[in-house]
JSON list of C-alpha atoms in Angstrom, two decimals:
[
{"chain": "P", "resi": 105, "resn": "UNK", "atom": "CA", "xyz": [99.08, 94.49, 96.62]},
{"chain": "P", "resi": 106, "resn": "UNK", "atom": "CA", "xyz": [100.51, 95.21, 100.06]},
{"chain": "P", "resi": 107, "resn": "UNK", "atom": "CA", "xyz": [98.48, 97.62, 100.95]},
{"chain": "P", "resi": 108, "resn": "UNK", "atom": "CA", "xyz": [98.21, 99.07, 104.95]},
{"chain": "P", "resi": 109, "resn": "UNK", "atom": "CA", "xyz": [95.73, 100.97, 106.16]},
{"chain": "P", "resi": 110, "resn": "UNK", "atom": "CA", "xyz": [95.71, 103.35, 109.34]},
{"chain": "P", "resi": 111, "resn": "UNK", "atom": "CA", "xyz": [92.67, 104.11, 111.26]},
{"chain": "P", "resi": 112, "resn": "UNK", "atom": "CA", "xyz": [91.47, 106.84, 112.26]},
{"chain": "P", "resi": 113, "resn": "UNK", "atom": "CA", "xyz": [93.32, 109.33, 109.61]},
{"chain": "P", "resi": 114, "resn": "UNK", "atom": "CA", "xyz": [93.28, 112.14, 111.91]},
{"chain": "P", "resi": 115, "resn": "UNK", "atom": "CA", "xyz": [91.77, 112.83, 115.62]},
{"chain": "P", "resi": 116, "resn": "UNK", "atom": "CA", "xyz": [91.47, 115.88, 117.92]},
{"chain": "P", "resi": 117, "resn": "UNK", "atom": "CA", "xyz": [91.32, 114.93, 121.92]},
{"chain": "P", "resi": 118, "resn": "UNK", "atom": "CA", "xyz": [90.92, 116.38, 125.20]},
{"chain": "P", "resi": 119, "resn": "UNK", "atom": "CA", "xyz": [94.34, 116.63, 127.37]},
{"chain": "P", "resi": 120, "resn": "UNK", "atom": "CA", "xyz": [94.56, 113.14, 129.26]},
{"chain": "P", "resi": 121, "resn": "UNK", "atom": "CA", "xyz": [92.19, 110.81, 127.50]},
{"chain": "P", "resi": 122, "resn": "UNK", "atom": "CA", "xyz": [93.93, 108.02, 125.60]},
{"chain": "P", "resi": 123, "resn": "UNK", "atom": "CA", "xyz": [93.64, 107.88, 121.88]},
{"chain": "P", "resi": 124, "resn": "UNK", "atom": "CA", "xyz": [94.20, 104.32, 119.67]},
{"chain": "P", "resi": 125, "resn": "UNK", "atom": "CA", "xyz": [95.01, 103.87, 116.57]},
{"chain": "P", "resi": 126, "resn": "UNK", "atom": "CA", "xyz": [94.45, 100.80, 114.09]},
{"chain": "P", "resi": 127, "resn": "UNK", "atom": "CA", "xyz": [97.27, 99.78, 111.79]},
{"chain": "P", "resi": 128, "resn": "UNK", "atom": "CA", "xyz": [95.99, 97.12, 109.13]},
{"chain": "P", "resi": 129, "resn": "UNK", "atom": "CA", "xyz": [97.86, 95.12, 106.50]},
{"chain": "P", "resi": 130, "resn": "UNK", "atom": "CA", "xyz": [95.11, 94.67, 103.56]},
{"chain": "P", "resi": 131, "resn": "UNK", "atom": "CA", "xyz": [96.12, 91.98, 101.59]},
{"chain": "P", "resi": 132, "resn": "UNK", "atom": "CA", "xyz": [99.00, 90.36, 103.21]},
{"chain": "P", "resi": 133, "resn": "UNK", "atom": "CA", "xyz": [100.27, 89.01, 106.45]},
{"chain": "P", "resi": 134, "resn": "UNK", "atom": "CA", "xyz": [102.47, 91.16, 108.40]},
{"chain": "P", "resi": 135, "resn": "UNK", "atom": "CA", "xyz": [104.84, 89.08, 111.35]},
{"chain": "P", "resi": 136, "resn": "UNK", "atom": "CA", "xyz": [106.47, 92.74, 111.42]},
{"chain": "P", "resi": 137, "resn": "UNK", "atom": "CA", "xyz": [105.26, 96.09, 111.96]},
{"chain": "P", "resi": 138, "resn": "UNK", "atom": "CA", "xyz": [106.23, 99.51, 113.00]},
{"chain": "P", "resi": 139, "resn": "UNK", "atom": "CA", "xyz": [105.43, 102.35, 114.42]},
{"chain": "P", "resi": 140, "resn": "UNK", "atom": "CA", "xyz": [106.78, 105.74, 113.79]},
{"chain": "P", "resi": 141, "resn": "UNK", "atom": "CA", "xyz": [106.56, 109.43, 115.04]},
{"chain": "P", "resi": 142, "resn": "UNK", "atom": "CA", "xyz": [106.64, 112.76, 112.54]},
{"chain": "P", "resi": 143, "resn": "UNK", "atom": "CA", "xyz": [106.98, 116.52, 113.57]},
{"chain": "P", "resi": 144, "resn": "UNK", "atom": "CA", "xyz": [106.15, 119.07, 111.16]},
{"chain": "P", "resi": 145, "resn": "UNK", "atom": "CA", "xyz": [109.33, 119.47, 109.15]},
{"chain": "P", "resi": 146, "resn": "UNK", "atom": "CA", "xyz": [111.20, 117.03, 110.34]},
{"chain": "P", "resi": 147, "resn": "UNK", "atom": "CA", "xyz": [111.77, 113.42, 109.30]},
{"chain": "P", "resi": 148, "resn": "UNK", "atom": "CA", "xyz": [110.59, 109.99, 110.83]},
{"chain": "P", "resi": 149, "resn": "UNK", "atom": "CA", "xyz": [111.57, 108.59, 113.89]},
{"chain": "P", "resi": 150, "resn": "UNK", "atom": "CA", "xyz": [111.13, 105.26, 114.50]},
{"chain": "P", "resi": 151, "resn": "UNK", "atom": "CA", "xyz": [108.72, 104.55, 118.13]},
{"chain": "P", "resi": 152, "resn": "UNK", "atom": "CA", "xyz": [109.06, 100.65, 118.08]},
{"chain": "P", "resi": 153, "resn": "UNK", "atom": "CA", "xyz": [108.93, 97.17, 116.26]},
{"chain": "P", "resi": 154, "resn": "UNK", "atom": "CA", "xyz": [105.81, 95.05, 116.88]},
{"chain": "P", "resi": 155, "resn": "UNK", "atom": "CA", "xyz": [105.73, 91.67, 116.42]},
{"chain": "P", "resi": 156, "resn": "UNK", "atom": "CA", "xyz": [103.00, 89.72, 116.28]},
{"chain": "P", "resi": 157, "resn": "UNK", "atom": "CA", "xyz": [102.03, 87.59, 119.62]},
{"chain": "P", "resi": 158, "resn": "UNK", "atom": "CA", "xyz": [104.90, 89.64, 121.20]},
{"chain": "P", "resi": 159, "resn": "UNK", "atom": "CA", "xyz": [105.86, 92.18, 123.02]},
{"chain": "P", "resi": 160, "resn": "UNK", "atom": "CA", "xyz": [106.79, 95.56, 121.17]},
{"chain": "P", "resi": 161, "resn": "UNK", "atom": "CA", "xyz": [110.75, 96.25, 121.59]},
{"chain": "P", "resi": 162, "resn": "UNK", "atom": "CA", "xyz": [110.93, 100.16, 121.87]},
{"chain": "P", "resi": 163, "resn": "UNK", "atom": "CA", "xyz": [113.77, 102.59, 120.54]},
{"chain": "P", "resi": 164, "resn": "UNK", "atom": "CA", "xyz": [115.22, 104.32, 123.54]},
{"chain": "P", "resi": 165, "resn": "UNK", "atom": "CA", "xyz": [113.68, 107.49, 124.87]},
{"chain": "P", "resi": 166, "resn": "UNK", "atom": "CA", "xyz": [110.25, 106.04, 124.47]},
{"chain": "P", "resi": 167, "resn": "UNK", "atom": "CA", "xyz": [108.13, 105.26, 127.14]},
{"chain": "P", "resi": 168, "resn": "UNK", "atom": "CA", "xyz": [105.92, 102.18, 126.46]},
{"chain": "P", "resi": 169, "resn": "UNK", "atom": "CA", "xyz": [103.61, 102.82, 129.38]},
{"chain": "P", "resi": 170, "resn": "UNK", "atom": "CA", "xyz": [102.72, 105.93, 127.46]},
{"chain": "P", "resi": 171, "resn": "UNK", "atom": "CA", "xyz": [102.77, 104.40, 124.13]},
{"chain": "P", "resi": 172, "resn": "UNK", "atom": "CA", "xyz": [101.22, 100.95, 124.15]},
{"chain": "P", "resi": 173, "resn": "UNK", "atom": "CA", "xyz": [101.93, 98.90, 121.57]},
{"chain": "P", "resi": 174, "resn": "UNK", "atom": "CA", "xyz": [99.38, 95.59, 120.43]},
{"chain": "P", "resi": 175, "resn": "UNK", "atom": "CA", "xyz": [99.69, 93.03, 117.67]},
{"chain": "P", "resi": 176, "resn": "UNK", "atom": "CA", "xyz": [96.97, 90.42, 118.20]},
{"chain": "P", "resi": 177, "resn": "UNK", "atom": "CA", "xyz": [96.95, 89.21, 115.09]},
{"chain": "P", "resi": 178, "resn": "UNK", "atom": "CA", "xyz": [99.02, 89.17, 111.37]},
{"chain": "P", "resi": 179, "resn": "UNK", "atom": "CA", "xyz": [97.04, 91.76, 110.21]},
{"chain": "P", "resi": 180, "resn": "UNK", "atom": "CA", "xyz": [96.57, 94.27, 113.05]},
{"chain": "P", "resi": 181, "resn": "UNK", "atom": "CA", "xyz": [98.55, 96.51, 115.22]},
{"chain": "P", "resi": 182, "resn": "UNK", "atom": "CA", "xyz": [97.46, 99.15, 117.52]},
{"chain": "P", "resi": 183, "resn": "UNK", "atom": "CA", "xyz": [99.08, 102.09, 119.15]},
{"chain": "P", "resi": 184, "resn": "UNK", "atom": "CA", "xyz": [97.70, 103.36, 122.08]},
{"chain": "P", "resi": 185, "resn": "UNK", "atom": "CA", "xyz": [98.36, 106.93, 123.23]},
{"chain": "P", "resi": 186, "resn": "UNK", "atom": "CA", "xyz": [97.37, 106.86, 127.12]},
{"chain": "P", "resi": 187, "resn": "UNK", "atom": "CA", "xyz": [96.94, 110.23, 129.15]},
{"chain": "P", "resi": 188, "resn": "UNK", "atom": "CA", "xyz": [97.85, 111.99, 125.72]},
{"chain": "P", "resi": 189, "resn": "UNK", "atom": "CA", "xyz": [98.69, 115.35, 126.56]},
{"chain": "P", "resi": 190, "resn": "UNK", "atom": "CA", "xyz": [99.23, 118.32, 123.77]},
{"chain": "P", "resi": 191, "resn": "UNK", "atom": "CA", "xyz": [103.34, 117.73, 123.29]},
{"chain": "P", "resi": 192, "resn": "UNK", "atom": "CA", "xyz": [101.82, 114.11, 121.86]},
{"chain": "P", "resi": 193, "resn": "UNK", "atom": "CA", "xyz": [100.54, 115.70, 119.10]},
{"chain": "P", "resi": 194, "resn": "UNK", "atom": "CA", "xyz": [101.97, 114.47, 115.95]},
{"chain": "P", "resi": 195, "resn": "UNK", "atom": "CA", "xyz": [101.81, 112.48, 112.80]},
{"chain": "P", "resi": 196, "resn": "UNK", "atom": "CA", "xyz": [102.04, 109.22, 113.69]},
{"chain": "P", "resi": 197, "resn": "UNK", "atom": "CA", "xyz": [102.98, 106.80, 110.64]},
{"chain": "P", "resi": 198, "resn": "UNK", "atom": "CA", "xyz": [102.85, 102.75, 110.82]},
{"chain": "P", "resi": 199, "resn": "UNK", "atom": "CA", "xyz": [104.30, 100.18, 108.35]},
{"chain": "P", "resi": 200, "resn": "UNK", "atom": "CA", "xyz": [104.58, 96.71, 107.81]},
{"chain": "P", "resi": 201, "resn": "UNK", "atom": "CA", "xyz": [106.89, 94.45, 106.20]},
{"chain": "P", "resi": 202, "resn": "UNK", "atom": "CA", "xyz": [106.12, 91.46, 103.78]},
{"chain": "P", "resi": 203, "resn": "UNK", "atom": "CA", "xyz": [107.39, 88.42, 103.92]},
{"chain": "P", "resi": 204, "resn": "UNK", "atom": "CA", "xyz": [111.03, 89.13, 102.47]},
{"chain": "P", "resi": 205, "resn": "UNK", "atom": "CA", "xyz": [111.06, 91.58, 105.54]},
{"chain": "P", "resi": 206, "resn": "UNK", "atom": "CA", "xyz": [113.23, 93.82, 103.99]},
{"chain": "P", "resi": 207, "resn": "UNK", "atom": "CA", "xyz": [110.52, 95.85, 102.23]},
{"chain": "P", "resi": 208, "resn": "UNK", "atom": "CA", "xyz": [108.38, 98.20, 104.67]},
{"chain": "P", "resi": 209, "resn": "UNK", "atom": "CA", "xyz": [104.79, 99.26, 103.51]},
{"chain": "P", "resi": 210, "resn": "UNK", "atom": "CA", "xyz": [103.66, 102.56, 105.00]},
{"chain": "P", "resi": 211, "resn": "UNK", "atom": "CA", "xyz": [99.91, 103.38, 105.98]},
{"chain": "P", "resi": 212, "resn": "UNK", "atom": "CA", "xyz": [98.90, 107.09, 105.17]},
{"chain": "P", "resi": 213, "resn": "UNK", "atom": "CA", "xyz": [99.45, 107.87, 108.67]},
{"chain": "P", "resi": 214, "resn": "UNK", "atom": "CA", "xyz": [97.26, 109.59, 111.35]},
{"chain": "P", "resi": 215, "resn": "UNK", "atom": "CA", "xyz": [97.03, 113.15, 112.52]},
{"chain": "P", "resi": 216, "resn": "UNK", "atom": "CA", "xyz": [96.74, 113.29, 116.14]},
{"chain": "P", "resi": 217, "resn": "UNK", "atom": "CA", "xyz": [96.07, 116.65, 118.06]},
{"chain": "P", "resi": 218, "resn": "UNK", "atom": "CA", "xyz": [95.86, 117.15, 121.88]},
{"chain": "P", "resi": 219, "resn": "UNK", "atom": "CA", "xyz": [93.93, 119.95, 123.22]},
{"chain": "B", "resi": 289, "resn": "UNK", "atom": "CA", "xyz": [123.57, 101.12, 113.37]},
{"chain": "B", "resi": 290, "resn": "UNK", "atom": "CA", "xyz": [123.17, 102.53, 110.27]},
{"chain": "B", "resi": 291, "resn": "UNK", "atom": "CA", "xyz": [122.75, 106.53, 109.67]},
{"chain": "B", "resi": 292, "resn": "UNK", "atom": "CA", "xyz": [121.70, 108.21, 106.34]},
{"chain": "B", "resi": 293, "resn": "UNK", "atom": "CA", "xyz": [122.80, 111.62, 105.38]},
{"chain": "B", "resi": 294, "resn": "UNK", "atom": "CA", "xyz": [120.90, 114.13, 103.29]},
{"chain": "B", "resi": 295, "resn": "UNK", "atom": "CA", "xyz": [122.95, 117.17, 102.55]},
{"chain": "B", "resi": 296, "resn": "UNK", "atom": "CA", "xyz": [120.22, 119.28, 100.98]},
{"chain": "B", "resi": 297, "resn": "UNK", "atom": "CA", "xyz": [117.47, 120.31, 103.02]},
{"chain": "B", "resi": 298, "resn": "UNK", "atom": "CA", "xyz": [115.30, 122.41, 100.21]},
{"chain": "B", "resi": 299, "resn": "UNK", "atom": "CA", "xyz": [116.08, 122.72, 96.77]},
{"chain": "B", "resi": 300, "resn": "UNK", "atom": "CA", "xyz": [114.38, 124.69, 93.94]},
{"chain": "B", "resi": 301, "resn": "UNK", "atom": "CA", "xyz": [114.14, 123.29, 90.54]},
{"chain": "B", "resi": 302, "resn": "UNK", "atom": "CA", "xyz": [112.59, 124.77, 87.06]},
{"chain": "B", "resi": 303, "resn": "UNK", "atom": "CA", "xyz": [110.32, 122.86, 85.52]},
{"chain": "B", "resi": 304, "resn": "UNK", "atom": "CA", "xyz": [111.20, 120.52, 82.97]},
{"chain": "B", "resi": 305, "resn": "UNK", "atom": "CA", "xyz": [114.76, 121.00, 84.57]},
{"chain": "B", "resi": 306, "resn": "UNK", "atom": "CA", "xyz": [116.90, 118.12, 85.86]},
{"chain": "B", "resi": 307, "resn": "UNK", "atom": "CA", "xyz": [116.39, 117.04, 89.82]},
{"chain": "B", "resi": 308, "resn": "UNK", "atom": "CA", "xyz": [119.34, 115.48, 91.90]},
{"chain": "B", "resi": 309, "resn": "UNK", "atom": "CA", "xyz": [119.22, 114.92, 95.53]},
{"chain": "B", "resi": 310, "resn": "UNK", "atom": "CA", "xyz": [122.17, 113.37, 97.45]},
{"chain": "B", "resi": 311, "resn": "UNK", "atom": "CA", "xyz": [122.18, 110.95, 99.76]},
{"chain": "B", "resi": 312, "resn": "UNK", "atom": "CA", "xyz": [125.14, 109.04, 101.72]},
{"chain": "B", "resi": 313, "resn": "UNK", "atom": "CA", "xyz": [124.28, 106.28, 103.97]},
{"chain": "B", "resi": 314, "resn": "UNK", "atom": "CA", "xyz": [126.82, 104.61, 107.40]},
{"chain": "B", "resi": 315, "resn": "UNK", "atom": "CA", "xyz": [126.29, 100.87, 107.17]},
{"chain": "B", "resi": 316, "resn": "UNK", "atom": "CA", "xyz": [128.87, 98.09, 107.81]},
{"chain": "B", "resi": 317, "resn": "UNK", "atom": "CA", "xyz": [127.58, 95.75, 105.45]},
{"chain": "B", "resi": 318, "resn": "UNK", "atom": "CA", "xyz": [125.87, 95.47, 102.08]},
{"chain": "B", "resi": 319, "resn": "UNK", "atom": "CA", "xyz": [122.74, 98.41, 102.83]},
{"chain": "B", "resi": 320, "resn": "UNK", "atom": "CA", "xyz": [119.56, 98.17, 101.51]},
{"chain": "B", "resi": 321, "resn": "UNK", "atom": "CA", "xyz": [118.46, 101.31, 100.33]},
{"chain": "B", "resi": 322, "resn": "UNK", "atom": "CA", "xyz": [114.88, 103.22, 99.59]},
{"chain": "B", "resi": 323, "resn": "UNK", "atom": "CA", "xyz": [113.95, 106.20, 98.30]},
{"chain": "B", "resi": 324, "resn": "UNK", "atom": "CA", "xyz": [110.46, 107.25, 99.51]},
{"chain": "B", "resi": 325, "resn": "UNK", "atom": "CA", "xyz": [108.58, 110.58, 98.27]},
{"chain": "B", "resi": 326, "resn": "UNK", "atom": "CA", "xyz": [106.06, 112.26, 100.73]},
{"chain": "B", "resi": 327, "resn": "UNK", "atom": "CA", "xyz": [103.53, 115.04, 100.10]},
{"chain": "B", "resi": 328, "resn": "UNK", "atom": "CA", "xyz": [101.99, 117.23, 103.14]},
{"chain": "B", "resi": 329, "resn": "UNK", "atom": "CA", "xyz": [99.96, 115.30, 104.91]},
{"chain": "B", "resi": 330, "resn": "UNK", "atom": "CA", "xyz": [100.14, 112.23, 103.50]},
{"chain": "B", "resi": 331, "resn": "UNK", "atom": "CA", "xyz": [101.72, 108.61, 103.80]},
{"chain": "B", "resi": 332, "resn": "UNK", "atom": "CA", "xyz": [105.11, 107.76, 102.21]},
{"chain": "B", "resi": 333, "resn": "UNK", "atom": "CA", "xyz": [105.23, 106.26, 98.66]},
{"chain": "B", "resi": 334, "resn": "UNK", "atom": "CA", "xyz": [108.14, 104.12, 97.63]},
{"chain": "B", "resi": 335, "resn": "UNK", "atom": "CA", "xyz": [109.99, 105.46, 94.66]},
{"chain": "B", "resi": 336, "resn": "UNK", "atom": "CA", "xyz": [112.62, 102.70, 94.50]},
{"chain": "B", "resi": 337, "resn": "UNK", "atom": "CA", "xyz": [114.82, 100.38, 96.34]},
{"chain": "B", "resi": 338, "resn": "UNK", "atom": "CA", "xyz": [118.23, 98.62, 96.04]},
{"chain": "B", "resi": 339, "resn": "UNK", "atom": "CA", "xyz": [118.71, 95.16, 97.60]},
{"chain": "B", "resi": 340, "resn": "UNK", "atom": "CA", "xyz": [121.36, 93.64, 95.34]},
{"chain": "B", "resi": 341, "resn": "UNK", "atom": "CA", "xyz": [122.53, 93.42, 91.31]},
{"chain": "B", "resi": 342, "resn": "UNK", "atom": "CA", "xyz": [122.68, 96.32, 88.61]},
{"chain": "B", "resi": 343, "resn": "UNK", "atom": "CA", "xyz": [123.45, 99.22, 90.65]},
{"chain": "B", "resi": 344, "resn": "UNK", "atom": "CA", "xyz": [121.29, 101.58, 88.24]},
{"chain": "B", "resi": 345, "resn": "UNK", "atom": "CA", "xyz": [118.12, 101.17, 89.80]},
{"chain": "B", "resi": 346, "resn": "UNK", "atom": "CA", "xyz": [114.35, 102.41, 87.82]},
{"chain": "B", "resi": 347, "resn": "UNK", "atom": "CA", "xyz": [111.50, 103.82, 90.08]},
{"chain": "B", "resi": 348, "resn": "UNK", "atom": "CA", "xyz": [107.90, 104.91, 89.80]},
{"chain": "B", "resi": 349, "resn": "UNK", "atom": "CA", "xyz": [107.68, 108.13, 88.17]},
{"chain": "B", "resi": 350, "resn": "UNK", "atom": "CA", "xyz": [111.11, 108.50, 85.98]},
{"chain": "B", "resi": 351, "resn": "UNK", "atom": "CA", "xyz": [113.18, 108.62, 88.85]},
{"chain": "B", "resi": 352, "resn": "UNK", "atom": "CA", "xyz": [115.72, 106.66, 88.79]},
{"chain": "B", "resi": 353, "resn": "UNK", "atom": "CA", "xyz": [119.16, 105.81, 91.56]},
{"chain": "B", "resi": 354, "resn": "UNK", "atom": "CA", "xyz": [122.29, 104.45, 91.49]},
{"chain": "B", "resi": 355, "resn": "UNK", "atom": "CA", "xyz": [124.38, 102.87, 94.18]},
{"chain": "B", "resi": 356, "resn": "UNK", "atom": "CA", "xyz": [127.70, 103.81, 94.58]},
{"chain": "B", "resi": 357, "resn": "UNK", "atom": "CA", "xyz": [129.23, 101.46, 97.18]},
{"chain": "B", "resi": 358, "resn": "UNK", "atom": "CA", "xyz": [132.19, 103.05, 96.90]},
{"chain": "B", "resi": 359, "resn": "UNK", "atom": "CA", "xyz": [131.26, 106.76, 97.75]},
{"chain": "B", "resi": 360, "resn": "UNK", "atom": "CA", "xyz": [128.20, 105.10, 100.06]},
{"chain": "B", "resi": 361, "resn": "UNK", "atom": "CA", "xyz": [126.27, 107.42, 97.80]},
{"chain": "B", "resi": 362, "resn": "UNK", "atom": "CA", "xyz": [122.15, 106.72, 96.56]},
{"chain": "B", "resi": 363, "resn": "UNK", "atom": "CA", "xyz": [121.30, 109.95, 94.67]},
{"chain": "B", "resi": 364, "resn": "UNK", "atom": "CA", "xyz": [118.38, 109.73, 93.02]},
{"chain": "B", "resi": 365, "resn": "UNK", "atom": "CA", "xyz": [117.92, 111.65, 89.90]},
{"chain": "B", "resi": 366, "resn": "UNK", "atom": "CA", "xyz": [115.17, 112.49, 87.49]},
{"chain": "B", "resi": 367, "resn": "UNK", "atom": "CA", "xyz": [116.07, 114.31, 83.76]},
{"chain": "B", "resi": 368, "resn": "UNK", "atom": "CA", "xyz": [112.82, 116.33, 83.60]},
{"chain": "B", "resi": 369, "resn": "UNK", "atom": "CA", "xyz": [110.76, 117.53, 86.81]},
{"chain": "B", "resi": 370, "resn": "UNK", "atom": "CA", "xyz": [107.00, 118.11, 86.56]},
{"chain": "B", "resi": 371, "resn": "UNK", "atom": "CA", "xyz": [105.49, 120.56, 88.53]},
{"chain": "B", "resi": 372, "resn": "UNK", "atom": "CA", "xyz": [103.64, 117.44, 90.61]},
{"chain": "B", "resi": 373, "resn": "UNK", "atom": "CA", "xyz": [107.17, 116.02, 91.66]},
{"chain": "B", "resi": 374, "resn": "UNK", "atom": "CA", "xyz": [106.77, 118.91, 94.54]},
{"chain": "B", "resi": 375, "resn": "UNK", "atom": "CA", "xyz": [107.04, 117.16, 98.07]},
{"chain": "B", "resi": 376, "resn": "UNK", "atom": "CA", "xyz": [109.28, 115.81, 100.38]},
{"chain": "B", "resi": 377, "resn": "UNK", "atom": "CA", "xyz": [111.87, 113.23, 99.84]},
{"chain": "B", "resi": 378, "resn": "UNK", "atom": "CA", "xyz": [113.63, 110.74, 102.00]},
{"chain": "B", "resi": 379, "resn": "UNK", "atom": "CA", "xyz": [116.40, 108.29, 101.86]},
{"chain": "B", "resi": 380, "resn": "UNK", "atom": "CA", "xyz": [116.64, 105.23, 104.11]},
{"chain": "B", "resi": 381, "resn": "UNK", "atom": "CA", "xyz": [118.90, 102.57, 104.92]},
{"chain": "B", "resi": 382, "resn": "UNK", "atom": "CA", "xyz": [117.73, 98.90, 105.90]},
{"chain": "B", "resi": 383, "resn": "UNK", "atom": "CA", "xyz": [119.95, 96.81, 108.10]},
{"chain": "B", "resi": 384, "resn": "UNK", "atom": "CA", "xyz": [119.53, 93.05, 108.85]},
{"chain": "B", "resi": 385, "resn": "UNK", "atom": "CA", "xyz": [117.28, 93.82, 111.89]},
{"chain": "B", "resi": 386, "resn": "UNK", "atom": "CA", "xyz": [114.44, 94.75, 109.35]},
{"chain": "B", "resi": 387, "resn": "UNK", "atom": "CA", "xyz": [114.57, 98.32, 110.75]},
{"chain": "B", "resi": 388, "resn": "UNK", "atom": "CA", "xyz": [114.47, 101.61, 108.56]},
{"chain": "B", "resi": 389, "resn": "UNK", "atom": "CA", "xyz": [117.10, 104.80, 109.24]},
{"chain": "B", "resi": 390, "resn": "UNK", "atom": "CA", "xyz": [115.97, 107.86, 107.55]},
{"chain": "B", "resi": 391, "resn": "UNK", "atom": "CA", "xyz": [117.22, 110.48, 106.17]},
{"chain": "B", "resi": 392, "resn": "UNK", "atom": "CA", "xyz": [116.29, 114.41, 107.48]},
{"chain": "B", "resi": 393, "resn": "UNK", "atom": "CA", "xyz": [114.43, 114.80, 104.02]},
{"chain": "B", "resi": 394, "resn": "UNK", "atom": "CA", "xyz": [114.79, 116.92, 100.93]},
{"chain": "B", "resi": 395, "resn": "UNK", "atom": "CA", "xyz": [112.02, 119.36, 100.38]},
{"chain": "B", "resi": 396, "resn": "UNK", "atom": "CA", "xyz": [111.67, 119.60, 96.54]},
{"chain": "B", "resi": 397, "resn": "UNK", "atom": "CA", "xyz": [110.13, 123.55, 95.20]},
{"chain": "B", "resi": 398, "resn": "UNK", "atom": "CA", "xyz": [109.40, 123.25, 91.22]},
{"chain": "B", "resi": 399, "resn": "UNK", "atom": "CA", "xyz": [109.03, 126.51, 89.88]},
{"chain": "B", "resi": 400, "resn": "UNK", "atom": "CA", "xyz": [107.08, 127.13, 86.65]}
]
């Protein structure tokens, strides 16, 4: 159980197209979910919490006009990389927690590069 | 907030060695604590966690943790590496907002 999925696993684009990605919780409902960034080598930095039916709330130095956040529904998140340009390129990792909340459940993350 | 520290960035290990990596964690209150394992290019995988009781806590694996509240220590430790326990490690701290502080990571090299 608890299983999240990320979709797509990995995607090349042109310099200043906009790129989403699909975070899915498989086999529970996730009120909470989050998005994180990953640079080779380095460790994971947390982008923002999405709840669903609300807004994201952002960690400072992140611009949510560049990185829109969506959680329609208790299963689905998206992140939306607008004008994506190549210093966007990056592993970007989601999770989501179960109900406890205190538990997060990673997806295998998706490899983003920006030509 | 709540800050994790991970002294060792890359450590080498024989096979069939003992593994321990350190971890020290900046939280007011009673931390919850993780220990996730990550190979290139892949997802993270939970090893174990720590909410509350027996401070010896068993993971996935044969890695095991203990919480020392008193050092604000979570090394995790394993008696005998394989040579598929290669990756990269991380330590986290959970507050009451639900949100996850990471450590920089431990880069584990086995060595036949």
């Amino acid at each position: 159980g608890a299983v999240v999925s990320q979709h797509p696993s990995w995607v090349i684009c042109k310099s200043g197209t906009s790129v989403k990605i699909e975070c899915r919780s498989l086999d529970f409902q996730a009120t909470t979910m989050f998005w994180y960034r990953q640079f080779p080598k380095q460790s994971l930095m947390l982008m923002a919490t999405s709840n669903e039916g609300s807004k994201a709330t952002y960690e400072q130095g992140v611009e949510k006009d560049k990185f829109l956040i969506n959680h329609a529904s208790l299963t689905l998140s998206t992140l939306t990389v607008t004008s994506a340009h190549p210093e966007d390129s990056s592993f970007y990792i989601c999770s989501a927690t179960n109900p406890s909340g205190y538990e997060q459940f990673f997806g295998p993350g998706t490899r983003l590069t920006v030509l | 907030a709540q800050s994790v520290t991970q002294p060792d960035i890359h450590i080498t290990v024989s096979e069939g060695a003992s593994l321990e990596l350190r971890c020290n964690y900046s939280y007011g209150a009673t931390p919850y604590l993780f220990w996730y394992v990550q190979s290139p290019g892949q997802g993270l995988q939970l090893l174990l966690k720590y909410f509350s009781g027996d401070t010896l806590v068993q993971g996935i694996k044969g890695f095991e943790a203990e919480f020392k509240r008193s050092q604000s220590s979570f090394n995790l430790r394993k008696p005998s590496v394989h040579w598929s326990d290669a990756a990269e490690y991380f330590c986290a701290v959970g507050a009451d907002d639900y949100k996850l502080s990471f450590g920089a990571g431990t880069t584990v090299t086995v060595r036949a």
